[in-house]
Structures are given as structure tokens and as C-alpha cells.
Amino acid sequence: MKLTSKGRYAVMALVDLARFDNINPVSLRDISLRQGISLDYLEQIFSKLKKNEIVKSIRGTQGGYVLNKNPNDIKLTNIFNAVDEKVKTVQCKKESKRGCNGKATKCITHNLWDELEIHINTFFENKSLKDLINNNKETRV
Amino acid sequence: MKLTSKGRYAVMALVDLARFDNINPVSLRDISLRQGISLDYLEQIFSKLKKNEIVKSIRGTQGGYVLNKNPNDIKLTNIFNAVDEKVKTVQCKKESKRGCNGKATKCITHNLWDELEIHINTFFENKSLKDLINNNKETRV
DNA sequence: TCTAAACTTGACCATTTTAGTCAGGTATGT
DNA sequence: ACATACCTGACTAAAATGGTCAAGTTTAGA
Ligand code: FES
Ligand code: FES
């Protein structure tokens, strides 16, 4: 089970953004330089964050991105959903009664994987961008 | 974040094994048929489970595999470690002081990923093969 | 003793996913 | 006008995944 860079970058970038957006919009270029993430890749990521109304964009010179919600209302779940970083412990469709590889029934360990998925998602639901900023301020002191 | 088939199969196969190993060793062929997992793939998986002393093998006709420990002592952690299904929330080496892509310091969200990794691993450490067999018996009643 | 069942080993491979790059745009403050 | 910064879509190298295939060795049982 690994977390992809896309998901990791999305959170990193938003934490960076949340720290600096008090005064002016923050440009991807700045985030790219500060966090060491490819600018082109960041653009793909922010395109999705924008579609999911997590950030707003301001075009033109001195433009950039701004948070579209209170940091307290942006949960990791929202961020990961936006960039398609979903937790998948199974291959079969959830809605379907059938199991993996088109088997007629769900597998013998199916409950376990459901539990696992819930366990991980709970973590994401309980963690907001605000937690991360605060957490980091503490570290800085 | 997704769980790979290798990890999922390993657990499925062991639960199957644990259910049937009371009397005779269980052949991979049987597991393959019952659980719908490729025999050749199962062989790869069991080779690793054996190296990690989770199962024992008995060769020849009527041979097969048997658990090498009490089901209560086989945690998901052990199984996943055996088949290299590790939880990785970061790319950088844990021991190193340096961050991802050879950066001089760890990233701004590093604590978060450590927390996440611990959160997931806790689940795996607290779940044993015995839990899974019992759990499933309940479901069967 | 012969044979078939079952473990053992290692190489090989097609497909998918990942983590980007590249090449063009378009909008806008100064 | 022009530099800055967002916007869009196509493309791709490298890695991971989920297997397959081939060629063994061991041993119970007929
Ligand atoms: S994981 Fe698909 S059937 Fe259980
Ligand atoms: S994840 Fe590698 S530096 Fe934080």
C-alpha cells in the first residue's frame, strides 16, 4: 500500500498555500520553488483542486491561487478525492453483489478489506488543513 | 492508496488454509480452485510465506501446506511483511535525515505521513488470522 | 517400481499506473 | 505591450503489477 506523489504533493502544496495566502494569492511558481515540486505537475493538480472548489484562481500578473474554504473545513478526504487518490482495498465494484474477477459472490476476506478501508478513511476524515498548519507552527516554535 | 492483489491473495489463501488444515495438509491446487487465484501466482506467494516461517510445506502426493504457528500468533503484519506488501506513505528513506528527491531536509507534511503510516500499521498489528477465522464463522452462522 | 500429485525455482512478459514533460494556449495587472 | 501566471491536452519513460511458462524435485500410493 503506498501513497502516491500526487496525493502527497496536493497536501504539501495546500499546506504551503494556507500559510501564505493571508495577503496575496500564491503562485504555483512559488510553491514549486519552496516545496521542490515540478511546476507542470502542480498545474495538473491544482486544476483538479479548483474543479472541486478547494481553491480559487486569480489570473494575470500577481495572480495565483487562494483557498476557497476555511482551512478547518478542508479535510484530507476532500483533497484526496479531488486528485483521485482514493483508498482501494479491493478490485471489485462496491455496489455489485459479485466478487473480484466476476465471481458470483464476495470473497472470504471481504469484511476485512471493508474494515481496513474504513479505518484508513477515518484518518483522512478527521484531519483538516487547519490541523496541519497548527501542527507545523508548533514544530516551528 | 491501494492494496495489491498479492497481499490480498496471501491473506485469503491463509484464511482458507487455516480452515482446512486440521486434518491434512492443504494443496495449493485446492486453494486455487476454492478461492479463484492463479496456481502459479499462489506458488510465488507461498514460497515467501514459507521463507518467513508462516507455513510449512509437505512434498509429494497428498502433500501441501500447513500453518507453522498458532493462528493467534499470525498477524496481518507478519503476512504482509512476508510478501513485501509494505505500507509506504513516503519515498524518502526513513533513516536518512534528507528528504525526498535528495532534498536537505524533510518536507513540511512529514509528520502527517508518519502518523498515517502508524495508523495503518496499527490495524495490521492488531489483526490475527484467528480473528479472521472466527469472524467468518460468525458470518456463516 | 512407476507414476501422478504437489512443491520448487527462476525467468519472462503484457498491461497499467505513475510521475512527470512539453507545447501550446488565455487572461490581466502595470 | 508585455511579463506573469493560469489553463489545457497530448505525450512518454520508467516502474510496478499481476500474472504466465518452463523445467525441475520429492514422495505417496498403486
Ligand atoms: S475483494 Fe473482491 S470479492 Fe472480496
Ligand atoms: S515525504 Fe519525503 S521528505 Fe517528507
Short mmCIF file of C-alpha atoms (C1' of nucleotides) and ligand atoms in Angstrom, two decimals:
data_model
loop_
_atom_site.label_atom_id
_atom_site.label_comp_id
_atom_site.label_asym_id
_atom_site.label_seq_id
_atom_site.Cartn_x
_atom_site.Cartn_y
_atom_site.Cartn_z
CA MET A 1 0.00 0.00 0.00
CA LYS A 2 1.59 3.21 -0.96
CA LEU A 3 0.59 6.81 -1.07
CA THR A 4 1.28 8.32 -4.47
CA SER A 5 3.23 11.50 -5.02
CA LYS A 6 0.20 13.16 -6.48
CA GLY A 7 -1.69 12.88 -3.22
CA ARG A 8 1.32 13.80 -1.16
CA TYR A 9 2.08 16.82 -3.31
CA ALA A 10 -1.52 18.01 -3.20
CA VAL A 11 -1.45 18.17 0.58
CA MET A 12 2.02 19.69 0.70
CA ALA A 13 1.04 22.38 -1.75
CA LEU A 14 -2.14 23.23 0.12
CA VAL A 15 -0.35 23.49 3.43
CA ASP A 16 2.13 25.82 1.79
CA LEU A 17 -0.74 27.78 0.28
CA ALA A 18 -2.61 28.00 3.56
CA ARG A 19 0.41 29.53 5.22
CA PHE A 20 0.95 32.29 2.70
CA ASP A 21 -2.48 33.21 1.40
CA ASN A 22 -3.32 35.77 4.09
CA ILE A 23 -2.29 38.73 1.99
CA ASN A 24 -1.91 37.82 -1.67
CA PRO A 25 -2.74 34.92 -3.91
CA VAL A 26 0.07 32.40 -4.05
CA SER A 27 1.55 31.47 -7.41
CA LEU A 28 2.31 27.88 -8.30
CA ARG A 29 5.77 29.03 -9.20
CA ASP A 30 6.42 29.98 -5.59
CA ILE A 31 5.02 26.72 -4.29
CA SER A 32 7.08 24.86 -6.83
CA LEU A 33 10.25 26.54 -5.67
CA ARG A 34 9.56 26.31 -1.96
CA GLN A 35 8.42 22.70 -1.95
CA GLY A 36 10.52 21.36 -4.79
CA ILE A 37 7.61 20.10 -6.88
CA SER A 38 7.54 20.31 -10.67
CA LEU A 39 5.53 23.33 -11.82
CA ASP A 40 3.86 21.45 -14.65
CA TYR A 41 2.79 18.72 -12.31
CA LEU A 42 1.44 21.24 -9.83
CA GLU A 43 -0.68 22.71 -12.57
CA GLN A 44 -2.36 19.39 -13.19
CA ILE A 45 -3.01 19.00 -9.50
CA PHE A 46 -4.41 22.48 -8.99
CA SER A 47 -6.67 22.12 -11.97
CA LYS A 48 -8.40 19.33 -10.07
CA LEU A 49 -8.38 21.16 -6.76
CA LYS A 50 -10.08 24.04 -8.49
CA LYS A 51 -12.74 21.88 -10.11
CA ASN A 52 -13.51 20.54 -6.66
CA GLU A 53 -13.81 24.06 -5.25
CA ILE A 54 -11.00 23.67 -2.80
CA VAL A 55 -9.10 26.61 -4.26
CA LYS A 56 -9.94 29.64 -6.38
CA SER A 57 -7.70 31.01 -9.08
CA ILE A 58 -6.81 34.58 -9.94
CA ARG A 59 -5.34 35.05 -13.36
CA GLY A 60 -2.83 37.55 -14.67
CA THR A 61 0.19 39.18 -13.13
CA GLN A 62 0.30 38.96 -9.36
CA GLY A 63 -2.26 36.22 -9.69
CA GLY A 64 -2.22 32.79 -8.14
CA TYR A 65 -4.41 30.56 -6.01
CA VAL A 66 -6.35 31.15 -2.81
CA LEU A 67 -8.17 28.74 -0.54
CA ASN A 68 -11.87 28.60 -1.31
CA LYS A 69 -12.89 27.41 2.15
CA ASN A 70 -11.95 27.70 5.75
CA PRO A 71 -8.88 25.51 6.43
CA ASN A 72 -10.93 23.82 9.11
CA ASP A 73 -13.44 22.68 6.50
CA ILE A 74 -10.87 21.18 4.15
CA LYS A 75 -10.34 17.60 5.22
CA LEU A 76 -7.75 15.28 3.78
CA THR A 77 -10.65 13.31 2.38
CA ASN A 78 -11.67 16.27 0.26
CA ILE A 79 -8.17 16.79 -1.03
CA PHE A 80 -7.61 13.16 -1.90
CA ASN A 81 -10.98 12.83 -3.55
CA ALA A 82 -10.21 15.87 -5.65
CA VAL A 83 -7.00 14.44 -7.03
CA ASP A 84 -8.35 10.88 -7.38
CA GLU A 85 -6.16 9.50 -4.63
CA LYS A 86 -8.73 7.01 -3.41
CA VAL A 87 -8.31 4.24 -0.91
CA LYS A 88 -8.95 0.94 -2.63
CA THR A 89 -8.56 -2.28 -0.73
CA VAL A 90 -10.49 -4.34 -3.27
CA GLN A 91 -10.83 -4.58 -7.03
CA CYS A 92 -14.48 -5.46 -7.30
CA LYS A 93 -17.19 -2.84 -7.53
CA LYS A 94 -18.72 -1.97 -4.18
CA GLU A 95 -22.28 -1.74 -5.40
CA SER A 96 -22.15 -5.07 -7.17
CA LYS A 97 -23.04 -8.30 -5.40
CA ARG A 98 -20.41 -10.12 -7.43
CA GLY A 99 -16.82 -10.59 -6.30
CA CYS A 100 -13.47 -9.98 -7.94
CA ASN A 101 -12.85 -11.33 -11.46
CA GLY A 102 -16.60 -11.63 -11.95
CA LYS A 103 -17.03 -14.32 -9.30
CA ALA A 104 -20.60 -14.90 -8.19
CA THR A 105 -20.04 -13.99 -4.55
CA LYS A 106 -17.76 -11.80 -2.48
CA CYS A 107 -14.55 -13.32 -1.22
CA ILE A 108 -13.86 -14.89 2.13
CA THR A 109 -11.93 -11.88 3.45
CA HIS A 110 -14.21 -9.21 2.16
CA ASN A 111 -15.29 -7.88 5.53
CA LEU A 112 -11.68 -7.37 6.46
CA TRP A 113 -10.97 -5.17 3.48
CA ASP A 114 -14.03 -3.11 4.14
CA GLU A 115 -12.91 -2.60 7.72
CA LEU A 116 -9.45 -1.60 6.55
CA GLU A 117 -10.83 0.89 4.10
CA ILE A 118 -12.96 2.47 6.78
CA HIS A 119 -10.05 2.55 9.18
CA ILE A 120 -7.90 4.48 6.73
CA ASN A 121 -10.65 6.80 5.58
CA THR A 122 -11.43 7.70 9.16
CA PHE A 123 -7.96 9.10 9.47
CA PHE A 124 -8.49 11.24 6.40
CA GLU A 125 -11.88 12.46 7.54
CA ASN A 126 -10.62 13.59 10.90
CA LYS A 127 -7.66 15.55 9.62
CA SER A 128 -8.15 19.07 8.32
CA LEU A 129 -5.80 21.52 6.71
CA LYS A 130 -6.06 23.59 9.86
CA ASP A 131 -4.67 20.74 11.93
CA LEU A 132 -1.68 20.61 9.65
CA ILE A 133 -0.90 24.29 9.81
CA ASN A 134 -1.19 24.37 13.58
CA ASN A 135 0.80 21.23 13.90
CA ASN A 136 3.56 22.75 11.89
CA LYS A 137 3.56 26.05 13.76
CA GLU A 138 4.15 24.11 16.92
CA THR A 139 7.08 22.46 15.31
CA ARG A 140 8.48 25.79 14.30
CA VAL A 141 8.36 27.26 17.82
CA MET B 1 -3.58 4.08 -1.86
CA LYS B 2 -4.40 0.63 -2.91
CA LEU B 3 -3.88 -2.81 -1.56
CA THR B 4 -2.28 -5.07 -4.14
CA SER B 5 -3.66 -8.43 -5.14
CA LYS B 6 -0.58 -10.12 -3.84
CA GLY B 7 -1.31 -9.00 -0.30
CA ARG B 8 -5.00 -9.69 -0.61
CA TYR B 9 -4.41 -13.16 -2.03
CA ALA B 10 -1.90 -14.01 0.68
CA VAL B 11 -4.44 -13.34 3.39
CA MET B 12 -7.27 -15.05 1.52
CA ALA B 13 -5.17 -18.13 0.97
CA LEU B 14 -4.10 -18.30 4.60
CA VAL B 15 -7.64 -17.97 5.85
CA ASP B 16 -8.62 -20.79 3.52
CA LEU B 17 -5.67 -22.83 4.73
CA ALA B 18 -6.44 -22.18 8.37
CA ARG B 19 -9.93 -23.52 7.89
CA PHE B 20 -8.92 -26.79 6.31
CA ASP B 21 -5.59 -27.71 7.82
CA ASN B 22 -6.96 -29.56 10.84
CA ILE B 23 -6.64 -32.96 9.27
CA ASN B 24 -4.42 -32.90 6.19
CA PRO B 25 -2.06 -30.52 4.51
CA VAL B 26 -3.85 -28.32 2.03
CA SER B 27 -2.66 -28.25 -1.56
CA LEU B 28 -2.32 -25.02 -3.46
CA ARG B 29 -4.41 -26.59 -6.16
CA ASP B 30 -7.36 -26.75 -3.78
CA ILE B 31 -6.87 -23.20 -2.60
CA SER B 32 -6.54 -22.08 -6.18
CA LEU B 33 -9.85 -23.70 -7.10
CA ARG B 34 -11.73 -22.62 -4.00
CA GLN B 35 -10.57 -19.03 -3.99
CA GLY B 36 -10.14 -18.49 -7.70
CA ILE B 37 -6.48 -17.50 -7.56
CA SER B 38 -3.95 -18.49 -10.21
CA LEU B 39 -1.98 -21.52 -9.10
CA ASP B 40 1.31 -20.21 -10.43
CA TYR B 41 0.82 -16.97 -8.60
CA LEU B 42 -0.04 -18.78 -5.37
CA GLU B 43 3.21 -20.67 -5.66
CA GLN B 44 5.17 -17.44 -5.67
CA ILE B 45 3.26 -16.22 -2.66
CA PHE B 46 3.66 -19.40 -0.64
CA SER B 47 7.34 -19.54 -1.38
CA LYS B 48 7.64 -16.28 0.54
CA LEU B 49 5.29 -17.33 3.30
CA LYS B 50 7.44 -20.38 3.79
CA LYS B 51 10.68 -18.42 3.92
CA ASN B 52 9.10 -16.32 6.64
CA GLU B 53 8.09 -19.41 8.60
CA ILE B 54 4.40 -18.72 8.42
CA VAL B 55 3.68 -22.05 6.73
CA LYS B 56 5.42 -25.40 6.41
CA SER B 57 5.42 -27.48 3.25
CA ILE B 58 4.97 -31.21 2.80
CA ARG B 59 6.11 -32.51 -0.56
CA GLY B 60 4.84 -35.36 -2.65
CA THR B 61 1.39 -36.76 -3.30
CA GLN B 62 -1.13 -35.82 -0.64
CA GLY B 63 1.28 -33.07 0.31
CA GLY B 64 0.52 -29.40 0.70
CA TYR B 65 0.97 -26.62 3.20
CA VAL B 66 0.26 -26.34 6.91
CA LEU B 67 0.35 -23.37 9.26
CA ASN B 68 3.63 -23.13 11.11
CA LYS B 69 2.23 -21.14 14.02
CA ASN B 70 -0.87 -20.69 16.06
CA PRO B 71 -3.39 -18.64 14.08
CA ASN B 72 -3.47 -16.26 17.00
CA ASP B 73 0.21 -15.52 16.53
CA ILE B 74 -0.03 -14.77 12.83
CA LYS B 75 -0.81 -11.10 12.50
CA LEU B 76 -1.59 -9.34 9.24
CA THR B 77 1.68 -7.52 9.74
CA ASN B 78 3.57 -10.79 9.52
CA ILE B 79 1.75 -11.84 6.38
CA PHE B 80 2.22 -8.53 4.61
CA ASN B 81 5.86 -8.33 5.57
CA ALA B 82 6.40 -11.80 4.21
CA VAL B 83 5.03 -10.94 0.79
CA ASP B 84 6.59 -7.45 0.67
CA GLU B 85 3.26 -5.67 0.89
CA LYS B 86 4.60 -2.76 2.91
CA VAL B 87 2.88 0.45 3.84
CA LYS B 88 4.77 3.35 2.33
CA THR B 89 3.48 6.87 2.73
CA VAL B 90 6.76 8.49 1.71
CA GLN B 91 9.50 7.96 -0.83
CA CYS B 92 12.48 9.06 1.20
CA LYS B 93 14.45 6.69 3.38
CA LYS B 94 13.31 6.68 6.99
CA GLU B 95 16.77 6.52 8.49
CA SER B 96 18.10 9.38 6.41
CA LYS B 97 17.88 12.97 7.56
CA ARG B 98 17.38 14.07 3.97
CA GLY B 99 14.01 14.47 2.33
CA CYS B 100 12.53 13.26 -0.94
CA ASN B 101 14.48 13.79 -4.19
CA GLY B 102 17.62 14.26 -2.14
CA LYS B 103 16.43 17.49 -0.51
CA ALA B 104 18.41 18.58 2.50
CA THR B 105 15.51 18.44 4.96
CA LYS B 106 12.28 16.57 5.43
CA CYS B 107 9.15 18.06 3.90
CA ILE B 108 6.55 20.24 5.53
CA THR B 109 4.00 17.42 5.86
CA HIS B 110 6.35 14.74 7.00
CA ASN B 111 4.84 14.24 10.44
CA LEU B 112 1.49 13.64 8.86
CA TRP B 113 2.74 10.79 6.71
CA ASP B 114 4.44 9.19 9.65
CA GLU B 115 1.21 9.36 11.60
CA LEU B 116 -0.69 7.84 8.71
CA GLU B 117 1.75 5.00 8.38
CA ILE B 118 1.46 4.22 12.08
CA HIS B 119 -2.31 4.42 11.89
CA ILE B 120 -2.47 1.83 9.15
CA ASN B 121 0.16 -0.45 10.63
CA THR B 122 -1.70 -0.48 13.92
CA PHE B 123 -4.62 -2.08 12.15
CA PHE B 124 -2.38 -4.78 10.75
CA GLU B 125 -0.70 -5.44 14.07
CA ASN B 126 -3.96 -5.92 15.90
CA LYS B 127 -5.50 -8.34 13.45
CA SER B 128 -4.60 -12.01 13.57
CA LEU B 129 -5.53 -14.92 11.40
CA LYS B 130 -7.60 -16.23 14.28
CA ASP B 131 -9.74 -13.10 14.26
CA LEU B 132 -10.45 -13.72 10.61
CA ILE B 133 -11.48 -17.32 11.01
CA ASN B 134 -13.75 -16.54 13.93
CA ASN B 135 -15.15 -13.56 12.20
CA ASN B 136 -16.03 -15.69 9.28
CA LYS B 137 -17.57 -18.46 11.32
CA GLU B 138 -19.88 -15.89 12.84
CA THR B 139 -20.88 -14.80 9.41
CA ARG B 140 -21.61 -18.36 8.45
CA VAL B 141 -23.98 -18.97 11.39
"C1'" DT C 1 8.94 -49.60 -9.38
"C1'" DC C 2 6.34 -46.46 -11.78
"C1'" DT C 3 3.51 -42.62 -11.87
"C1'" DA C 4 0.93 -38.76 -10.70
"C1'" DA C 5 0.35 -35.24 -7.29
"C1'" DA C 6 2.33 -31.47 -5.40
"C1'" DC C 7 6.07 -28.49 -4.01
"C1'" DT C 8 10.33 -25.53 -6.02
"C1'" DT C 9 12.77 -22.26 -8.76
"C1'" DG C 10 13.62 -18.80 -11.92
"C1'" DA C 11 12.85 -16.46 -15.99
"C1'" DC C 12 9.80 -13.97 -18.64
"C1'" DC C 13 6.11 -10.71 -20.09
"C1'" DA C 14 1.88 -7.74 -21.18
"C1'" DT C 15 -0.59 -4.24 -19.23
"C1'" DT C 16 -1.36 -0.50 -16.28
"C1'" DT C 17 0.00 3.16 -13.38
"C1'" DT C 18 2.96 6.75 -12.08
"C1'" DA C 19 5.20 10.86 -12.32
"C1'" DG C 20 6.14 13.57 -14.77
"C1'" DT C 21 7.42 16.72 -19.56
"C1'" DC C 22 6.20 19.56 -23.45
"C1'" DA C 23 3.86 22.70 -26.28
"C1'" DG C 24 0.88 25.38 -26.84
"C1'" DG C 25 -2.58 28.47 -25.41
"C1'" DT C 26 -5.55 32.69 -22.48
"C1'" DA C 27 -6.29 36.35 -19.08
"C1'" DT C 28 -4.75 40.58 -16.68
"C1'" DG C 29 -2.24 43.93 -13.70
"C1'" DT C 30 1.15 47.56 -14.55
"C1'" DA D 1 2.58 45.91 -24.83
"C1'" DC D 2 4.37 42.62 -22.07
"C1'" DA D 3 5.54 39.82 -18.44
"C1'" DT D 4 3.36 36.95 -15.21
"C1'" DA D 5 0.67 33.30 -14.15
"C1'" DC D 6 -3.24 30.42 -15.02
"C1'" DC D 7 -5.13 26.77 -18.40
"C1'" DT D 8 -5.37 22.59 -21.41
"C1'" DG D 9 -4.27 18.47 -23.64
"C1'" DA D 10 -1.15 15.39 -25.52
"C1'" DC D 11 2.68 12.70 -24.83
"C1'" DT D 12 6.14 9.47 -22.56
"C1'" DA D 13 9.89 6.94 -19.87
"C1'" DA D 14 10.16 4.15 -16.13
"C1'" DA D 15 8.29 1.37 -12.61
"C1'" DA D 16 5.01 -1.67 -10.64
"C1'" DT D 17 1.58 -5.14 -11.11
"C1'" DG D 18 -0.31 -9.45 -11.91
"C1'" DG D 19 0.44 -12.66 -13.71
"C1'" DT D 20 2.39 -16.95 -17.22
"C1'" DC D 21 5.65 -20.51 -18.60
"C1'" DA D 22 9.12 -24.00 -18.34
"C1'" DA D 23 11.73 -27.22 -16.05
"C1'" DG D 24 12.67 -29.21 -12.38
"C1'" DT D 25 12.46 -32.39 -7.38
"C1'" DT D 26 10.10 -35.06 -3.91
"C1'" DT D 27 7.17 -38.60 -2.27
"C1'" DA D 28 2.75 -41.40 -1.52
"C1'" DG D 29 0.42 -44.95 -3.28
"C1'" DA D 30 -0.96 -48.44 -6.99
S1 FES E 1 -12.15 -8.32 -2.63
FE1 FES E 1 -13.35 -8.54 -4.41
S2 FES E 1 -14.53 -10.19 -3.74
FE2 FES E 1 -13.65 -9.65 -1.89
S1 FES E 2 7.90 12.62 2.41
FE1 FES E 2 9.99 12.55 1.87
S2 FES E 2 10.57 14.41 2.77
FE2 FES E 2 8.63 14.22 3.63
#
